[in-house]
Amino acid sequence: MLPPISEGTIMVLIETLRLSKDRNRVQIAEVAVGSKTTESFVRKTLTDAWVEHDSNWISLSPGSRIRLALDIARAGRLRDSARALTWQEFEKFAEECLGEAGFQTEKNVRVKGGGRAWQIDVVGFRGDLVLTIDCKHWNTPGYLSKFRLAAEHQRTATLHLLARPVEKMIQGGKERQALPLILTLSEPPVQSSEGVVLVSVEKLPSFLSGVTPYDENLPFISSCLSLVENPMSQSK
């Protein structure tokens, strides 16, 4: 965890993350040019951030990139952090955010129903609350139609998830309350579509800290409702 950091330090970390997106080694000189600072400042910043480097090169493992992205996000630059990740890392980033908010997580969850398989990028469990997240690592469009198919898919996949054997979806004798979400890089044009909540990565931490299964303004799906609304899920 980084201490409070300056804008110059943040720029070095963002540039390091951006340049290492498609390669695991980056020249310190490149980072210095991109962040408009000196090589010595880059080296000091990387040392303080526990990023592996020598006098000329930076080496970042996949785990180090996620850790660096989280440090940048904690400094208030979630969008910049997420944009510098690959789509696979974006899913891992979302999973880590859920973990920090007290959720148990599963990635790439597959469920069967309606004669086909459905995949959910990230699922978070906290008490009787279930969040199902579809991570959209593309430039967020300003029009709603782009989200409709994705939202329909996410809601249906969530229904099938809840329709798994009841003993797997009951927490302490209570029905699970699931909330399907689409996670975006930028602010979406609306807050919900087709019964699915749309959340930008910048607002994800505050959303996760405040969400409860008792919020009547959110389109929760109960495990009991899923059995009635989606009987085909019981055919598998």
Short mmCIF file of the C-alpha atoms (twelve columns), coordinates in Angstrom:
data_MODEL
# 
_entry.id   MODEL 
# 
loop_
_atom_site.group_PDB 
_atom_site.id 
_atom_site.type_symbol 
_atom_site.label_atom_id 
_atom_site.label_alt_id 
_atom_site.label_comp_id 
_atom_site.label_asym_id 
_atom_site.label_seq_id 
_atom_site.Cartn_x 
_atom_site.Cartn_y 
_atom_site.Cartn_z 
_atom_site.pdbx_PDB_model_num 
ATOM 1   C CA . MET A 1   0.000   0.000   0.000   1 
ATOM 2   C CA . LEU A 2   1.464   3.325   -1.034  1 
ATOM 3   C CA . PRO A 3   1.517   6.368   1.265   1 
ATOM 4   C CA . PRO A 4   -0.175  9.570   -0.015  1 
ATOM 5   C CA . ILE A 5   1.506   10.299  -3.324  1 
ATOM 6   C CA . SER A 6   2.072   13.251  -5.622  1 
ATOM 7   C CA . GLU A 7   0.703   13.714  -9.125  1 
ATOM 8   C CA . GLY A 8   4.201   13.124  -10.524 1 
ATOM 9   C CA . THR A 9   4.431   9.781   -8.763  1 
ATOM 10  C CA . ILE A 10  0.990   8.747   -9.998  1 
ATOM 11  C CA . MET A 11  1.981   9.613   -13.573 1 
ATOM 12  C CA . VAL A 12  5.070   7.386   -13.302 1 
ATOM 13  C CA . LEU A 13  3.005   4.474   -12.008 1 
ATOM 14  C CA . ILE A 14  0.316   4.890   -14.680 1 
ATOM 15  C CA . GLU A 15  2.927   5.097   -17.444 1 
ATOM 16  C CA . THR A 16  4.685   1.999   -16.079 1 
ATOM 17  C CA . LEU A 17  1.402   0.107   -16.096 1 
ATOM 18  C CA . ARG A 18  0.474   1.346   -19.571 1 
ATOM 19  C CA . LEU A 19  3.812   0.485   -21.189 1 
ATOM 20  C CA . SER A 20  3.937   -2.970  -19.639 1 
ATOM 21  C CA . LYS A 21  0.466   -3.908  -20.912 1 
ATOM 22  C CA . ASP A 22  1.776   -6.096  -23.749 1 
ATOM 23  C CA . ARG A 23  5.274   -6.870  -22.429 1 
ATOM 24  C CA . ASN A 24  6.751   -7.774  -19.082 1 
ATOM 25  C CA . ARG A 25  9.874   -5.583  -19.363 1 
ATOM 26  C CA . VAL A 26  9.947   -1.820  -19.877 1 
ATOM 27  C CA . GLN A 27  12.838  0.613   -20.113 1 
ATOM 28  C CA . ILE A 28  13.029  3.203   -17.375 1 
ATOM 29  C CA . ALA A 29  13.917  5.805   -20.005 1 
ATOM 30  C CA . GLU A 30  10.568  5.184   -21.753 1 
ATOM 31  C CA . VAL A 31  8.651   5.720   -18.532 1 
ATOM 32  C CA . ALA A 32  10.571  8.929   -17.841 1 
ATOM 33  C CA . VAL A 33  9.747   10.326  -21.278 1 
ATOM 34  C CA . GLY A 34  6.081   9.333   -21.093 1 
ATOM 35  C CA . SER A 35  5.589   10.765  -17.608 1 
ATOM 36  C CA . LYS A 36  7.671   13.889  -18.352 1 
ATOM 37  C CA . THR A 37  10.139  13.396  -15.535 1 
ATOM 38  C CA . THR A 38  13.709  12.237  -14.901 1 
ATOM 39  C CA . GLU A 39  14.984  8.675   -14.833 1 
ATOM 40  C CA . SER A 40  16.201  9.125   -11.274 1 
ATOM 41  C CA . PHE A 41  12.687  10.136  -10.168 1 
ATOM 42  C CA . VAL A 42  11.276  7.079   -11.934 1 
ATOM 43  C CA . ARG A 43  13.733  4.794   -10.115 1 
ATOM 44  C CA . LYS A 44  12.871  6.325   -6.735  1 
ATOM 45  C CA . THR A 45  9.152   6.039   -7.406  1 
ATOM 46  C CA . LEU A 46  9.461   2.400   -8.420  1 
ATOM 47  C CA . THR A 47  11.567  1.607   -5.363  1 
ATOM 48  C CA . ASP A 48  9.003   3.224   -3.053  1 
ATOM 49  C CA . ALA A 49  6.220   1.271   -4.803  1 
ATOM 50  C CA . TRP A 50  8.102   -2.044  -4.480  1 
ATOM 51  C CA . VAL A 51  8.247   -2.479  -8.259  1 
ATOM 52  C CA . GLU A 52  11.105  -4.733  -9.390  1 
ATOM 53  C CA . HIS A 53  13.714  -2.923  -11.505 1 
ATOM 54  C CA . ASP A 54  17.419  -2.444  -12.126 1 
ATOM 55  C CA . SER A 55  19.196  0.651   -13.359 1 
ATOM 56  C CA . ASN A 56  17.626  0.450   -16.840 1 
ATOM 57  C CA . TRP A 57  14.743  -2.008  -16.913 1 
ATOM 58  C CA . ILE A 58  11.459  -2.599  -15.090 1 
ATOM 59  C CA . SER A 59  10.090  -6.126  -14.733 1 
ATOM 60  C CA . LEU A 60  6.416   -6.667  -13.920 1 
ATOM 61  C CA . SER A 61  4.791   -10.044 -13.319 1 
ATOM 62  C CA . PRO A 62  1.006   -10.404 -13.847 1 
ATOM 63  C CA . GLY A 63  0.484   -10.245 -10.097 1 
ATOM 64  C CA . SER A 64  2.655   -7.130  -9.813  1 
ATOM 65  C CA . ARG A 65  0.594   -5.391  -12.491 1 
ATOM 66  C CA . ILE A 66  -2.642  -6.030  -10.599 1 
ATOM 67  C CA . ARG A 67  -1.076  -4.812  -7.357  1 
ATOM 68  C CA . LEU A 68  0.193   -1.676  -9.098  1 
ATOM 69  C CA . ALA A 69  -3.248  -1.086  -10.645 1 
ATOM 70  C CA . LEU A 70  -4.846  -1.315  -7.209  1 
ATOM 71  C CA . ASP A 71  -2.341  1.171   -5.773  1 
ATOM 72  C CA . ILE A 72  -3.157  3.610   -8.575  1 
ATOM 73  C CA . ALA A 73  -6.873  3.071   -7.970  1 
ATOM 74  C CA . ARG A 74  -6.489  3.760   -4.246  1 
ATOM 75  C CA . ALA A 75  -4.832  7.039   -5.181  1 
ATOM 76  C CA . GLY A 76  -8.095  8.044   -6.873  1 
ATOM 77  C CA . ARG A 77  -7.240  7.183   -10.480 1 
ATOM 78  C CA . LEU A 78  -9.407  4.109   -11.008 1 
ATOM 79  C CA . ARG A 79  -10.255 4.857   -14.622 1 
ATOM 80  C CA . ASP A 80  -6.622  5.417   -15.637 1 
ATOM 81  C CA . SER A 81  -5.673  2.263   -13.791 1 
ATOM 82  C CA . ALA A 82  -8.343  0.130   -15.446 1 
ATOM 83  C CA . ARG A 83  -7.601  1.469   -18.948 1 
ATOM 84  C CA . ALA A 84  -3.979  0.306   -18.642 1 
ATOM 85  C CA . LEU A 85  -5.071  -3.278  -17.995 1 
ATOM 86  C CA . THR A 86  -5.880  -6.017  -20.486 1 
ATOM 87  C CA . TRP A 87  -9.455  -7.288  -20.461 1 
ATOM 88  C CA . GLN A 88  -8.305  -10.391 -18.541 1 
ATOM 89  C CA . GLU A 89  -6.605  -8.199  -15.957 1 
ATOM 90  C CA . PHE A 90  -9.708  -6.004  -15.778 1 
ATOM 91  C CA . GLU A 91  -11.666 -9.044  -14.609 1 
ATOM 92  C CA . LYS A 92  -9.005  -9.815  -12.006 1 
ATOM 93  C CA . PHE A 93  -9.059  -6.151  -10.954 1 
ATOM 94  C CA . ALA A 94  -12.831 -6.355  -10.393 1 
ATOM 95  C CA . GLU A 95  -12.350 -9.542  -8.382  1 
ATOM 96  C CA . GLU A 96  -9.754  -7.830  -6.178  1 
ATOM 97  C CA . CYS A 97  -12.094 -4.871  -5.596  1 
ATOM 98  C CA . LEU A 98  -14.799 -7.295  -4.471  1 
ATOM 99  C CA . GLY A 99  -12.344 -9.007  -2.142  1 
ATOM 100 C CA . GLU A 100 -11.371 -5.683  -0.557  1 
ATOM 101 C CA . ALA A 101 -15.082 -5.011  0.053   1 
ATOM 102 C CA . GLY A 102 -15.477 -8.278  1.970   1 
ATOM 103 C CA . PHE A 103 -16.843 -10.540 -0.773  1 
ATOM 104 C CA . GLN A 104 -15.803 -14.097 -1.456  1 
ATOM 105 C CA . THR A 105 -15.264 -14.371 -5.194  1 
ATOM 106 C CA . GLU A 106 -15.307 -16.745 -8.134  1 
ATOM 107 C CA . LYS A 107 -14.115 -15.925 -11.657 1 
ATOM 108 C CA . ASN A 108 -15.423 -17.200 -14.986 1 
ATOM 109 C CA . VAL A 109 -18.374 -19.024 -13.456 1 
ATOM 110 C CA . ARG A 110 -20.222 -21.314 -15.871 1 
ATOM 111 C CA . VAL A 111 -23.813 -22.404 -15.342 1 
ATOM 112 C CA . LYS A 112 -26.192 -24.426 -17.503 1 
ATOM 113 C CA . GLY A 113 -29.794 -23.625 -18.322 1 
ATOM 114 C CA . GLY A 114 -32.191 -23.316 -21.205 1 
ATOM 115 C CA . GLY A 115 -30.217 -25.826 -23.248 1 
ATOM 116 C CA . ARG A 116 -26.920 -23.922 -23.215 1 
ATOM 117 C CA . ALA A 117 -24.029 -22.764 -21.033 1 
ATOM 118 C CA . TRP A 118 -23.771 -19.267 -19.585 1 
ATOM 119 C CA . GLN A 119 -20.655 -17.546 -18.285 1 
ATOM 120 C CA . ILE A 120 -20.359 -14.841 -15.642 1 
ATOM 121 C CA . ASP A 121 -17.039 -12.985 -15.440 1 
ATOM 122 C CA . VAL A 122 -16.963 -12.468 -11.671 1 
ATOM 123 C CA . VAL A 123 -19.358 -13.516 -8.887  1 
ATOM 124 C CA . GLY A 124 -19.134 -12.086 -5.371  1 
ATOM 125 C CA . PHE A 125 -20.780 -13.580 -2.264  1 
ATOM 126 C CA . ARG A 126 -21.254 -11.642 0.976   1 
ATOM 127 C CA . GLY A 127 -23.807 -13.075 3.370   1 
ATOM 128 C CA . ASP A 128 -27.058 -13.522 1.463   1 
ATOM 129 C CA . LEU A 129 -25.953 -10.989 -1.170  1 
ATOM 130 C CA . VAL A 130 -24.695 -12.177 -4.564  1 
ATOM 131 C CA . LEU A 131 -23.211 -9.835  -7.167  1 
ATOM 132 C CA . THR A 132 -22.730 -11.074 -10.725 1 
ATOM 133 C CA . ILE A 133 -20.443 -8.853  -12.788 1 
ATOM 134 C CA . ASP A 134 -19.933 -8.624  -16.541 1 
ATOM 135 C CA . CYS A 135 -16.676 -6.701  -17.131 1 
ATOM 136 C CA . LYS A 136 -16.809 -4.532  -20.260 1 
ATOM 137 C CA . HIS A 137 -13.282 -3.372  -21.034 1 
ATOM 138 C CA . TRP A 138 -14.246 -1.312  -24.073 1 
ATOM 139 C CA . ASN A 139 -14.814 2.382   -24.617 1 
ATOM 140 C CA . THR A 140 -18.152 3.037   -22.982 1 
ATOM 141 C CA . PRO A 141 -20.679 4.150   -25.616 1 
ATOM 142 C CA . GLY A 142 -23.060 7.014   -24.992 1 
ATOM 143 C CA . TYR A 143 -26.095 5.134   -26.263 1 
ATOM 144 C CA . LEU A 144 -28.152 2.536   -24.429 1 
ATOM 145 C CA . SER A 145 -28.663 0.012   -27.248 1 
ATOM 146 C CA . LYS A 146 -25.052 -1.157  -26.911 1 
ATOM 147 C CA . PHE A 147 -25.835 -2.441  -23.423 1 
ATOM 148 C CA . ARG A 148 -29.198 -4.113  -23.997 1 
ATOM 149 C CA . LEU A 149 -27.993 -7.500  -25.240 1 
ATOM 150 C CA . ALA A 150 -25.258 -7.633  -22.616 1 
ATOM 151 C CA . ALA A 151 -27.776 -6.741  -19.904 1 
ATOM 152 C CA . GLU A 152 -30.259 -9.387  -21.049 1 
ATOM 153 C CA . HIS A 153 -27.466 -11.974 -21.071 1 
ATOM 154 C CA . GLN A 154 -26.283 -10.972 -17.594 1 
ATOM 155 C CA . ARG A 155 -29.746 -11.119 -16.058 1 
ATOM 156 C CA . THR A 156 -30.484 -14.512 -17.623 1 
ATOM 157 C CA . ALA A 157 -27.124 -15.911 -16.524 1 
ATOM 158 C CA . THR A 158 -27.841 -14.676 -12.997 1 
ATOM 159 C CA . LEU A 159 -31.221 -16.398 -12.993 1 
ATOM 160 C CA . HIS A 160 -29.572 -19.672 -13.973 1 
ATOM 161 C CA . LEU A 161 -26.903 -19.202 -11.308 1 
ATOM 162 C CA . LEU A 162 -29.549 -18.804 -8.615  1 
ATOM 163 C CA . ALA A 163 -31.442 -21.820 -9.937  1 
ATOM 164 C CA . ARG A 164 -28.572 -24.149 -9.086  1 
ATOM 165 C CA . PRO A 165 -29.359 -26.685 -6.314  1 
ATOM 166 C CA . VAL A 166 -30.948 -24.792 -3.445  1 
ATOM 167 C CA . GLU A 167 -28.428 -25.993 -0.855  1 
ATOM 168 C CA . LYS A 168 -25.688 -24.157 -2.766  1 
ATOM 169 C CA . MET A 169 -27.558 -20.857 -2.882  1 
ATOM 170 C CA . ILE A 170 -28.937 -20.611 0.655   1 
ATOM 171 C CA . GLN A 171 -26.987 -18.694 3.297   1 
ATOM 172 C CA . GLY A 172 -27.943 -19.421 6.905   1 
ATOM 173 C CA . GLY A 173 -31.455 -20.470 5.899   1 
ATOM 174 C CA . LYS A 174 -32.082 -17.217 4.013   1 
ATOM 175 C CA . GLU A 175 -32.789 -16.820 0.332   1 
ATOM 176 C CA . ARG A 176 -29.916 -15.329 -1.621  1 
ATOM 177 C CA . GLN A 177 -30.492 -11.911 -3.201  1 
ATOM 178 C CA . ALA A 178 -28.584 -11.486 -6.470  1 
ATOM 179 C CA . LEU A 179 -27.805 -8.277  -8.287  1 
ATOM 180 C CA . PRO A 180 -26.549 -8.444  -11.900 1 
ATOM 181 C CA . LEU A 181 -24.079 -5.710  -12.870 1 
ATOM 182 C CA . ILE A 182 -22.164 -4.502  -15.895 1 
ATOM 183 C CA . LEU A 183 -18.844 -2.862  -15.020 1 
ATOM 184 C CA . THR A 184 -17.689 -0.166  -17.457 1 
ATOM 185 C CA . LEU A 185 -14.529 1.900   -17.943 1 
ATOM 186 C CA . SER A 186 -16.401 5.213   -18.201 1 
ATOM 187 C CA . GLU A 187 -19.660 6.556   -16.825 1 
ATOM 188 C CA . PRO A 188 -22.520 4.705   -18.600 1 
ATOM 189 C CA . PRO A 189 -25.399 6.647   -20.190 1 
ATOM 190 C CA . VAL A 190 -27.903 5.234   -17.666 1 
ATOM 191 C CA . GLN A 191 -27.732 3.543   -14.277 1 
ATOM 192 C CA . SER A 192 -29.624 0.405   -15.281 1 
ATOM 193 C CA . SER A 193 -30.843 -1.524  -18.313 1 
ATOM 194 C CA . GLU A 194 -33.105 -4.583  -18.566 1 
ATOM 195 C CA . GLY A 195 -32.960 -5.119  -14.798 1 
ATOM 196 C CA . VAL A 196 -29.168 -4.875  -14.667 1 
ATOM 197 C CA . VAL A 197 -27.166 -2.169  -12.862 1 
ATOM 198 C CA . LEU A 198 -24.479 -0.319  -14.853 1 
ATOM 199 C CA . VAL A 199 -21.522 0.896   -12.775 1 
ATOM 200 C CA . SER A 200 -18.342 2.656   -13.873 1 
ATOM 201 C CA . VAL A 201 -15.036 1.446   -12.436 1 
ATOM 202 C CA . GLU A 202 -14.584 4.826   -10.734 1 
ATOM 203 C CA . LYS A 203 -17.760 4.288   -8.716  1 
ATOM 204 C CA . LEU A 204 -17.263 0.577   -8.019  1 
ATOM 205 C CA . PRO A 205 -15.585 0.878   -4.566  1 
ATOM 206 C CA . SER A 206 -18.263 3.205   -3.168  1 
ATOM 207 C CA . PHE A 207 -20.991 1.045   -4.709  1 
ATOM 208 C CA . LEU A 208 -19.559 -2.115  -3.131  1 
ATOM 209 C CA . SER A 209 -19.201 -0.510  0.279   1 
ATOM 210 C CA . GLY A 210 -22.815 0.666   0.316   1 
ATOM 211 C CA . VAL A 211 -24.775 -2.080  -1.425  1 
ATOM 212 C CA . THR A 212 -27.106 -4.214  0.710   1 
ATOM 213 C CA . PRO A 213 -29.735 -6.799  -0.276  1 
ATOM 214 C CA . TYR A 214 -32.388 -4.590  1.336   1 
ATOM 215 C CA . ASP A 215 -32.156 -1.648  -1.069  1 
ATOM 216 C CA . GLU A 216 -35.562 -1.399  -2.739  1 
ATOM 217 C CA . ASN A 217 -34.161 0.842   -5.469  1 
ATOM 218 C CA . LEU A 218 -31.974 -1.914  -6.893  1 
ATOM 219 C CA . PRO A 219 -33.284 -4.743  -9.162  1 
ATOM 220 C CA . PHE A 220 -32.447 -7.711  -6.956  1 
ATOM 221 C CA . ILE A 221 -33.412 -11.238 -7.955  1 
ATOM 222 C CA . SER A 222 -34.207 -13.682 -5.138  1 
ATOM 223 C CA . SER A 223 -33.246 -17.341 -5.372  1 
ATOM 224 C CA . CYS A 224 -36.933 -18.205 -4.940  1 
ATOM 225 C CA . LEU A 225 -37.980 -15.892 -7.796  1 
ATOM 226 C CA . SER A 226 -35.407 -17.380 -10.133 1 
ATOM 227 C CA . LEU A 227 -37.021 -20.808 -9.871  1 
ATOM 228 C CA . VAL A 228 -40.380 -19.371 -10.929 1 
ATOM 229 C CA . GLU A 229 -39.099 -16.956 -13.569 1 
ATOM 230 C CA . ASN A 230 -36.685 -19.384 -15.167 1 
ATOM 231 C CA . PRO A 231 -38.003 -22.986 -14.965 1 
ATOM 232 C CA . MET A 232 -35.810 -24.125 -17.895 1 
ATOM 233 C CA . SER A 233 -32.814 -23.879 -15.572 1 
ATOM 234 C CA . GLN A 234 -34.060 -26.990 -13.811 1 
ATOM 235 C CA . SER A 235 -33.805 -29.096 -16.949 1 
ATOM 236 C CA . LYS A 236 -30.038 -29.604 -16.582 1 
# 
